[in-house]
Coordinates of C-alpha atoms in Angstrom, one line a residue:
M199 CA 94.3 249.9 -28.3
L200 CA 93.7 247.3 -31.1
R201 CA 92.3 244.8 -28.6
K202 CA 90.0 247.4 -27.1
L203 CA 88.8 248.5 -30.6
K204 CA 87.9 244.9 -31.5
L205 CA 86.0 244.4 -28.3
F206 CA 84.0 247.6 -28.9
I207 CA 83.0 246.6 -32.4
S208 CA 81.9 243.2 -31.1
E209 CA 79.7 244.6 -28.5
E210 CA 78.1 247.1 -30.9
T211 CA 77.1 244.3 -33.3
Q212 CA 75.4 242.3 -30.6
G213 CA 73.4 245.3 -29.5
A214 CA 72.2 245.9 -33.1
I215 CA 71.0 242.3 -33.4
S216 CA 69.1 242.6 -30.2
S217 CA 67.3 245.7 -31.4
M218 CA 66.3 243.9 -34.7
I219 CA 64.9 241.0 -32.8
L220 CA 62.9 243.3 -30.7
V221 CA 61.4 245.1 -33.8
M222 CA 60.6 241.7 -35.4
F223 CA 58.9 240.5 -32.2
V224 CA 56.6 243.5 -32.0
G225 CA 55.7 243.1 -35.7
L226 CA 54.8 239.4 -35.1
V227 CA 52.6 240.4 -32.2
L228 CA 50.8 243.0 -34.2
L229 CA 50.2 240.5 -37.1
T230 CA 48.9 237.9 -34.7
G231 CA 46.7 240.4 -33.1
L232 CA 45.4 241.5 -36.5
A233 CA 44.5 237.9 -37.3
I234 CA 42.7 237.5 -34.0
D235 CA 40.8 240.7 -34.4
L236 CA 39.8 239.8 -38.0
L237 CA 38.6 236.4 -36.9
R238 CA 36.5 238.1 -34.2
Q239 CA 35.2 240.5 -36.8
E240 CA 34.1 237.7 -39.1
A241 CA 32.5 235.7 -36.3
E242 CA 30.5 238.7 -35.3
R243 CA 29.6 239.4 -39.0
A244 CA 28.3 235.8 -39.4
D245 CA 26.4 236.2 -36.2
L246 CA 24.8 239.4 -37.4
Q247 CA 24.1 237.9 -40.8
N248 CA 22.4 234.9 -39.3
A249 CA 20.2 237.1 -37.1
I250 CA 19.2 239.4 -39.9
D251 CA 18.4 236.4 -42.2
R252 CA 16.1 235.0 -39.6
G253 CA 14.6 238.4 -38.9
V254 CA 13.6 239.1 -42.5
L255 CA 12.3 235.6 -43.0
A256 CA 10.0 236.2 -40.0
A257 CA 9.1 239.7 -41.0
A258 CA 8.2 238.6 -44.6
A259 CA 5.7 236.0 -43.6
L260 CA 2.2 237.1 -44.7
S261 CA 0.8 235.9 -41.4
Q262 CA 3.2 238.1 -39.4
P263 CA 1.2 240.8 -37.6
L264 CA 4.1 242.7 -36.1
D265 CA 5.9 245.7 -37.6
P266 CA 8.7 244.6 -39.9
E267 CA 11.4 246.8 -38.3
D268 CA 10.4 245.6 -34.8
T269 CA 10.5 242.0 -35.9
V270 CA 13.9 242.2 -37.5
E271 CA 15.3 244.2 -34.5
A272 CA 14.0 241.6 -32.1
Y273 CA 16.0 239.0 -34.0
L274 CA 19.1 241.2 -33.8
D275 CA 18.7 241.2 -30.0
T276 CA 19.2 237.4 -30.0
R277 CA 22.8 237.6 -31.3
L278 CA 25.2 235.5 -29.4
L279 CA 28.5 237.2 -29.9
S280 CA 27.6 240.9 -29.6
D281 CA 24.8 243.0 -28.3
G282 CA 26.3 246.3 -29.4
E283 CA 24.4 249.0 -31.2
T284 CA 23.7 248.6 -34.9
N285 CA 22.5 250.9 -37.5
L286 CA 19.5 249.0 -38.8
Q287 CA 17.5 249.9 -42.0
V288 CA 14.4 247.9 -42.9
V289 CA 12.6 248.5 -46.2
P290 CA 9.1 246.7 -46.5
D291 CA 7.3 246.2 -49.8
T292 CA 3.9 244.7 -49.3
A293 CA 0.7 244.1 -51.3
L294 CA -2.4 241.9 -51.0
N295 CA -0.7 238.7 -52.1
F296 CA 3.0 239.3 -51.3
R297 CA 5.4 240.8 -48.8
R298 CA 9.1 241.5 -49.4
I299 CA 11.4 242.7 -46.6
S300 CA 14.9 244.1 -47.2
A301 CA 17.2 244.9 -44.4
S302 CA 20.8 246.0 -43.7
A303 CA 22.7 246.5 -40.5
V304 CA 26.0 248.1 -39.7
G305 CA 27.7 247.4 -36.4
G306 CA 31.2 247.2 -35.1
S307 CA 33.6 244.7 -33.5
E308 CA 35.8 246.0 -30.7
T309 CA 39.5 245.3 -31.3
I310 CA 42.0 244.0 -28.8
F311 CA 45.4 244.2 -30.5
L312 CA 44.7 246.8 -33.3
R313 CA 44.1 249.4 -30.6
M314 CA 47.9 249.7 -30.5
A315 CA 47.8 250.7 -34.1
G316 CA 44.9 253.2 -33.5
D317 CA 42.0 251.1 -34.8
S318 CA 39.7 250.4 -31.8
R319 CA 36.7 249.2 -33.9
L320 CA 36.2 247.2 -37.1
P321 CA 33.0 247.5 -39.2
V322 CA 30.5 244.6 -39.2
V323 CA 28.0 244.7 -42.1
A324 CA 25.1 242.4 -43.1
A325 CA 22.2 242.6 -45.5
S326 CA 19.4 240.3 -46.5
A327 CA 16.0 240.2 -48.2
A328 CA 13.1 237.7 -48.1
E329 CA 9.7 237.5 -49.6
E330 CA 6.5 235.4 -49.4
R331 CA 4.3 235.5 -52.5
R332 CA 0.9 234.1 -52.2
Q333 CA -0.5 232.9 -55.5
N334 CA -4.1 232.1 -56.3
V335 CA -4.1 228.4 -56.6
E336 CA -6.6 226.4 -58.7
I337 CA -6.4 222.6 -58.2
S338 CA -8.2 219.9 -60.2
L339 CA -8.1 216.7 -58.1
V340 CA -9.0 213.9 -60.5
L341 CA -9.4 210.6 -58.7
D342 CA -10.1 207.1 -60.1
I343 CA -13.2 205.4 -58.5
S344 CA -13.4 202.5 -61.0
G345 CA -14.5 199.0 -60.1
S346 CA -10.9 197.7 -59.5
M347 CA -10.5 200.4 -56.9
A348 CA -13.3 198.8 -54.9
R349 CA -12.3 195.2 -55.7
E350 CA -8.5 195.0 -55.4
R351 CA -6.5 195.0 -52.2
S352 CA -3.9 197.6 -52.1
G353 CA -0.3 196.3 -52.1
G354 CA 0.8 195.1 -48.7
T355 CA -2.4 196.1 -46.9
E356 CA -5.7 194.4 -46.0
N357 CA -7.6 197.5 -47.3
S358 CA -9.1 198.0 -50.7
R359 CA -7.5 200.6 -53.0
L360 CA -10.6 202.7 -52.5
Q361 CA -10.1 202.7 -48.7
V362 CA -6.5 203.7 -49.0
L363 CA -7.4 206.5 -51.5
R364 CA -10.0 207.9 -49.1
G365 CA -7.4 208.5 -46.3
A366 CA -4.7 209.8 -48.6
A367 CA -6.9 212.2 -50.6
S368 CA -8.5 213.5 -47.4
E369 CA -5.1 214.3 -46.0
F370 CA -4.2 216.0 -49.2
V371 CA -7.2 218.3 -48.8
D372 CA -6.1 219.2 -45.3
L373 CA -2.6 220.0 -46.4
V374 CA -3.6 222.3 -49.3
L375 CA -6.5 224.0 -47.5
T376 CA -5.0 225.5 -44.3
Q377 CA -6.1 228.6 -42.4
D378 CA -3.6 230.7 -44.4
T379 CA -4.4 229.2 -47.9
I380 CA -8.2 228.9 -47.8
P381 CA -8.8 232.5 -49.0
H382 CA -6.8 231.9 -52.3
T383 CA -7.0 228.2 -52.9
S384 CA -9.7 226.2 -54.7
V385 CA -10.0 222.5 -55.2
S386 CA -12.3 221.0 -57.9
L387 CA -12.9 217.3 -56.9
I388 CA -13.4 215.1 -60.0
P389 CA -14.1 211.4 -59.3
Y390 CA -14.2 209.3 -62.5
S391 CA -15.0 205.8 -63.5
G392 CA -16.0 205.1 -67.1
Q393 CA -17.3 208.7 -67.2
V394 CA -17.5 211.8 -64.9
N395 CA -20.8 212.9 -63.4
A396 CA -21.0 216.6 -64.4
G397 CA -23.0 217.7 -61.4
P398 CA -24.1 221.4 -61.7
F399 CA -22.7 221.6 -65.2
F400 CA -25.0 219.0 -66.6
N401 CA -28.0 221.3 -67.2
R402 CA -25.8 223.9 -68.8
L403 CA -24.0 221.6 -71.3
T404 CA -27.0 219.4 -72.4
P405 CA -30.4 220.4 -73.8
G406 CA -32.3 218.1 -71.5
R407 CA -32.4 214.8 -69.7
V408 CA -33.0 211.4 -71.2
H409 CA -33.1 209.7 -67.8
N410 CA -32.7 210.6 -64.1
F411 CA -30.2 207.9 -63.0
S412 CA -27.0 209.9 -63.4
S413 CA -25.7 213.1 -65.1
C414 CA -22.8 212.5 -67.4
V415 CA -22.1 214.4 -70.6
E416 CA -21.1 212.8 -73.9
F417 CA -18.0 214.5 -75.3
T418 CA -17.2 214.3 -79.0
N419 CA -13.8 213.2 -80.3
S420 CA -12.9 216.8 -81.1
D421 CA -13.4 217.8 -77.5
Y422 CA -10.3 216.0 -76.4
G423 CA -7.9 218.1 -78.5
I424 CA -8.8 221.4 -76.8
A425 CA -9.1 222.6 -73.2
P426 CA -12.5 224.4 -73.2
L427 CA -15.7 222.6 -72.2
P428 CA -18.4 222.3 -74.9
A429 CA -20.8 225.1 -75.6
A430 CA -24.1 225.3 -73.7
D431 CA -26.8 222.8 -74.7
S432 CA -24.5 221.1 -77.2
R433 CA -23.9 217.6 -75.8
G434 CA -26.1 214.7 -75.1
Q435 CA -26.5 212.6 -71.9
T436 CA -24.5 209.4 -71.3
Q437 CA -26.6 206.3 -71.0
H438 CA -26.8 204.6 -67.6
F439 CA -25.7 201.0 -67.8
Q440 CA -23.3 198.4 -66.3
W441 CA -20.8 196.9 -68.7
F442 CA -18.4 194.9 -66.4
S443 CA -19.5 192.6 -63.6
F444 CA -21.1 194.5 -60.8
E445 CA -18.6 194.6 -57.9
A446 CA -21.3 194.9 -55.2
F447 CA -22.5 191.4 -56.1
S448 CA -19.2 190.2 -54.7
G449 CA -19.5 192.3 -51.5
H450 CA -17.3 195.2 -52.6
E451 CA -18.2 198.9 -52.1
A452 CA -19.7 199.8 -55.5
A453 CA -22.7 201.4 -57.1
W454 CA -24.3 200.6 -60.4
G455 CA -23.4 202.4 -63.6
W456 CA -20.8 203.4 -66.1
C457 CA -21.6 207.0 -65.2
P458 CA -21.2 207.6 -61.5
S459 CA -24.3 208.3 -59.5
N460 CA -25.3 211.8 -58.6
T461 CA -23.8 211.4 -55.1
Q462 CA -20.5 210.9 -56.8
A463 CA -20.7 214.1 -59.0
L464 CA -17.8 216.5 -59.4
L465 CA -17.5 219.4 -57.0
P466 CA -16.1 222.5 -58.6
F467 CA -14.1 225.3 -57.0
S468 CA -14.4 224.6 -53.3
N469 CA -12.3 225.6 -50.3
D470 CA -14.6 223.8 -47.9
A471 CA -12.3 221.1 -46.6
G472 CA -15.2 219.4 -44.7
E473 CA -17.4 219.1 -47.8
L474 CA -14.5 217.8 -49.9
K475 CA -13.5 215.2 -47.4
N476 CA -17.1 214.2 -46.9
R477 CA -17.4 213.5 -50.7
I478 CA -14.1 211.6 -50.6
T479 CA -15.1 209.5 -47.6
N480 CA -18.3 208.4 -49.4
F481 CA -16.6 207.3 -52.6
V482 CA -17.8 204.0 -53.9
G483 CA -16.6 202.1 -57.0
H484 CA -18.3 202.4 -60.4
D485 CA -17.9 200.8 -63.8
G486 CA -15.1 201.4 -66.3
T487 CA -11.9 203.5 -66.4
G488 CA -12.3 206.6 -68.6
T489 CA -9.2 208.5 -67.5
Q490 CA -9.4 210.7 -70.6
N491 CA -12.8 211.9 -69.3
G492 CA -11.4 212.7 -65.9
M493 CA -8.5 214.7 -67.6
K494 CA -11.0 216.5 -69.8
W495 CA -13.0 217.8 -66.8
G496 CA -9.8 218.5 -64.8
L497 CA -8.4 220.7 -67.6
G498 CA -11.7 222.2 -68.6
L499 CA -12.3 223.5 -65.1
L500 CA -8.9 225.3 -65.3
D501 CA -9.5 226.8 -68.7
P502 CA -10.4 230.6 -68.6
S503 CA -13.3 230.1 -71.0
T504 CA -15.1 228.3 -68.1
Q505 CA -15.2 231.5 -66.0
P506 CA -18.7 232.6 -67.1
L507 CA -20.1 229.2 -66.1
I508 CA -18.4 229.4 -62.7
A509 CA -19.7 233.0 -62.3
A510 CA -23.2 231.7 -63.0
L511 CA -22.8 228.9 -60.4
T512 CA -22.0 231.5 -57.7
S513 CA -25.4 233.3 -58.0
G514 CA -28.6 232.5 -56.2
E515 CA -29.4 231.8 -52.5
N516 CA -27.7 228.4 -52.5
P517 CA -24.9 228.8 -55.0
D518 CA -23.0 225.7 -56.2
V519 CA -19.7 227.6 -56.1
D520 CA -18.6 230.1 -53.4
P521 CA -18.9 233.7 -54.7
L522 CA -15.2 234.1 -53.6
F523 CA -14.3 232.2 -56.8
A524 CA -16.6 234.0 -59.2
Q525 CA -13.6 235.2 -61.3
R526 CA -12.0 231.8 -61.7
P527 CA -10.5 230.2 -63.6
A528 CA -7.9 232.9 -64.2
A529 CA -6.2 233.5 -67.5
Y530 CA -3.4 231.1 -68.3
N531 CA -0.9 234.0 -68.4
D532 CA -2.0 235.4 -65.1
T533 CA 1.3 235.5 -63.1
G534 CA -0.7 235.6 -59.8
A535 CA -2.4 232.3 -60.5
L536 CA -1.1 228.7 -60.3
K537 CA -3.0 226.0 -62.0
V538 CA -2.5 222.3 -61.0
I539 CA -4.0 219.0 -62.0
V540 CA -3.4 216.0 -59.7
L541 CA -4.5 212.9 -61.5
M542 CA -4.5 209.4 -60.0
T543 CA -5.4 206.0 -61.6
D544 CA -5.0 202.4 -60.8
G545 CA -5.2 201.0 -64.3
N546 CA -5.4 201.3 -68.0
I547 CA -7.8 203.4 -69.9
R548 CA -10.7 201.2 -71.1
Y549 CA -12.8 201.4 -74.2
Q550 CA -16.1 203.3 -74.2
P551 CA -19.0 200.9 -74.9
R552 CA -22.6 202.1 -75.3
V553 CA -26.0 200.5 -75.7
L554 CA -27.2 200.5 -79.3
S555 CA -29.6 203.4 -79.8
Q556 CA -32.5 201.2 -80.9
Y557 CA -32.4 199.4 -77.5
Y558 CA -32.2 202.7 -75.6
N559 CA -35.1 204.8 -77.0
S560 CA -37.9 204.2 -74.5
N561 CA -38.3 204.7 -70.7
G562 CA -38.8 201.0 -70.3
E563 CA -35.5 200.1 -72.0
R564 CA -33.6 202.8 -70.1
Q565 CA -35.1 201.5 -66.9
F566 CA -34.0 197.9 -67.8
W567 CA -30.4 198.8 -68.4
A568 CA -30.3 200.8 -65.2
T569 CA -31.6 197.9 -63.2
V570 CA -29.3 195.9 -60.9
S571 CA -29.5 192.6 -62.7
D572 CA -27.6 190.6 -65.2
S573 CA -28.1 193.2 -67.9
N574 CA -24.3 193.7 -68.1
R575 CA -24.0 190.1 -69.4
L576 CA -26.4 190.9 -72.2
L577 CA -24.4 194.0 -73.2
R578 CA -21.1 192.1 -73.2
N579 CA -22.2 189.0 -75.0
S580 CA -24.9 190.0 -77.5
S581 CA -25.8 192.4 -80.2
F582 CA -27.3 195.0 -77.8
S583 CA -24.2 197.1 -77.7
T584 CA -21.4 198.7 -79.7
L585 CA -17.7 197.4 -79.5
R586 CA -18.7 193.8 -79.5
N587 CA -15.4 192.3 -80.8
N588 CA -11.9 192.5 -79.5
T589 CA -10.5 194.4 -82.5
A590 CA -13.0 197.2 -82.0
R591 CA -12.2 197.3 -78.3
N592 CA -8.4 197.5 -78.8
N593 CA -8.8 200.2 -81.4
D594 CA -11.1 202.2 -79.1
E595 CA -8.7 201.9 -76.2
E596 CA -5.9 203.2 -78.4
L597 CA -8.1 206.1 -79.4
R598 CA -8.9 206.9 -75.8
S599 CA -5.3 206.8 -74.8
D600 CA -4.4 209.2 -77.6
Q601 CA -7.2 211.5 -76.5
F602 CA -5.9 211.5 -73.0
L603 CA -2.3 212.3 -74.0
D604 CA -3.5 215.1 -76.3
L605 CA -5.2 216.7 -73.3
C606 CA -1.9 216.4 -71.4
D607 CA -0.1 218.2 -74.2
V608 CA -2.7 221.0 -74.1
A609 CA -2.3 221.3 -70.4
R610 CA 1.5 221.6 -70.4
A611 CA 1.3 224.0 -73.4
N612 CA -0.8 226.3 -71.3
G613 CA 1.4 226.3 -68.3
V614 CA -0.7 223.9 -66.2
T615 CA 1.3 221.8 -63.8
V616 CA 0.3 218.2 -64.0
F617 CA 1.1 215.7 -61.3
T618 CA 0.2 212.0 -62.0
I619 CA 0.0 209.0 -59.7
G620 CA 0.1 205.4 -60.8
F621 CA -1.4 203.5 -57.9
D622 CA -0.6 199.8 -57.8
I623 CA 0.1 199.6 -61.5
S624 CA 2.9 197.5 -63.2
T625 CA 5.8 199.2 -64.9
D626 CA 5.0 197.4 -68.2
S627 CA 1.4 198.5 -68.3
D628 CA -0.2 201.1 -70.6
A629 CA -1.2 203.1 -67.5
F630 CA 2.5 203.4 -66.4
T631 CA 3.4 204.8 -69.9
E632 CA 0.4 207.1 -70.0
M633 CA 0.9 208.5 -66.5
S634 CA 4.6 209.0 -66.8
T635 CA 4.1 210.7 -70.3
C636 CA 1.3 213.0 -69.1
A637 CA 3.2 214.4 -66.1
S638 CA 4.9 217.8 -66.4
S639 CA 8.3 216.2 -65.8
P640 CA 9.6 212.8 -64.5
S641 CA 9.6 214.2 -61.0
H642 CA 5.9 215.0 -61.3
F643 CA 5.0 211.3 -61.8
Y644 CA 4.6 209.0 -58.8
D645 CA 4.6 205.2 -59.1
V646 CA 3.3 204.0 -55.7
Q647 CA 2.1 200.9 -54.0
G648 CA -0.2 200.6 -51.0
L649 CA 0.3 203.2 -48.3
E650 CA 2.9 205.0 -50.4
L651 CA -0.1 206.7 -52.0
A652 CA -0.4 209.0 -48.9
T653 CA 3.3 209.9 -49.2
A654 CA 2.8 210.9 -52.9
F655 CA -0.1 213.1 -52.0
R656 CA 1.9 214.7 -49.1
Q657 CA 4.8 215.5 -51.5
I658 CA 2.4 217.0 -54.1
A659 CA 0.8 219.0 -51.4
A660 CA 4.1 220.5 -50.3
T661 CA 3.8 224.3 -49.9
I662 CA 3.2 225.9 -53.3
T663 CA 4.2 229.3 -52.2
K664 CA 7.5 229.0 -50.3
L665 CA 8.9 231.5 -47.9
K666 CA 12.5 231.9 -49.0
L667 CA 15.6 234.1 -48.9
V668 CA 15.9 235.9 -52.2
E669 CA 19.3 237.7 -51.4

């Protein structure tokens, strides 16, 4: 009996262990199945999220003609891991200059193992939002056309700096004025040498002409500490003369004059890419480097006080400015407007010489200084002009540099984004210091050589209003 009892107890213990192993095995299978089902759920969630992200990006594009819900739903149909039904909700928010699309989707992932526990479907949820906001963009494109631009070969090329500029600046115009951006983007083209030809602004800022050779306005020292342009009929006309050696005498592409000729006048508030590129293509070099004058015009054409002048230029049968831009420049605090200055130079700011008034007070004298001759040698080596000694020149250059940097401070203080380009300049030059200091940040300054100029313009012209996921 004892032996039988021991045998019975042994067999019962073995049976209990077998049952425990069976229970543990079933549990392990369920846990493994849960992991697999959860992995499948996450994969389908990521697939759904990717589809809805792409859908709202496409639906938020201002150029998108299709219904937002149809657009997002079409992207959901491209999912790779599941084509099951989803509960999609799309909420559009649109206005003239922006579109925001929010969307959420709820679907399900069919389970394999959890069915045994009664869960045949796990929820799959995704949500996203995107917007494209189109700002009114005002660009002042301030470009150096000084004599050195015509004379010097650009680093590593056989072309002059002026030739390289023509191609790079023309490409910039094409990049910022596309079919989508033309309705809300304006470019003011401001070529400068020693001065800036005021073009259509000349007759409004000066009381009358002294000569007909060019159309530059003489700013006063106080004009460089503020953004607005001078009051009507308050400034005189810049003399027409040649100070440095005339580059055309050496076979370079150049025209006579410290003040650029009327064919090189500024072009305000244009979205006509063809006209802008035509002006750029016809750039020739002129005398001097008055970067402070280029900056003055660049900032002045972005200052809201200039709006009445622009509105006046939009009237008439042949307006100087497209009526589309009659309300520009916008206020500095206008959240729907972006103001940008793109300023390029190839050298240091130079002093501002002038013919002494007693030698510039008759038509004959004015005709003499505007004649292609050796008159520039007379100005530089005799008592006919101001700034005849090196001390005066150095002091004047320092003053002009200070005026330039003051304008840069005013621009940044008013929220204007300033990009500067130092083209073929040395790192120890005054131009390098001035351009790097003027830029809105170190990343807004480009120190480039040769064909790198085009790369700088491409980067600056990178899309101003970006289509992006906001959630």
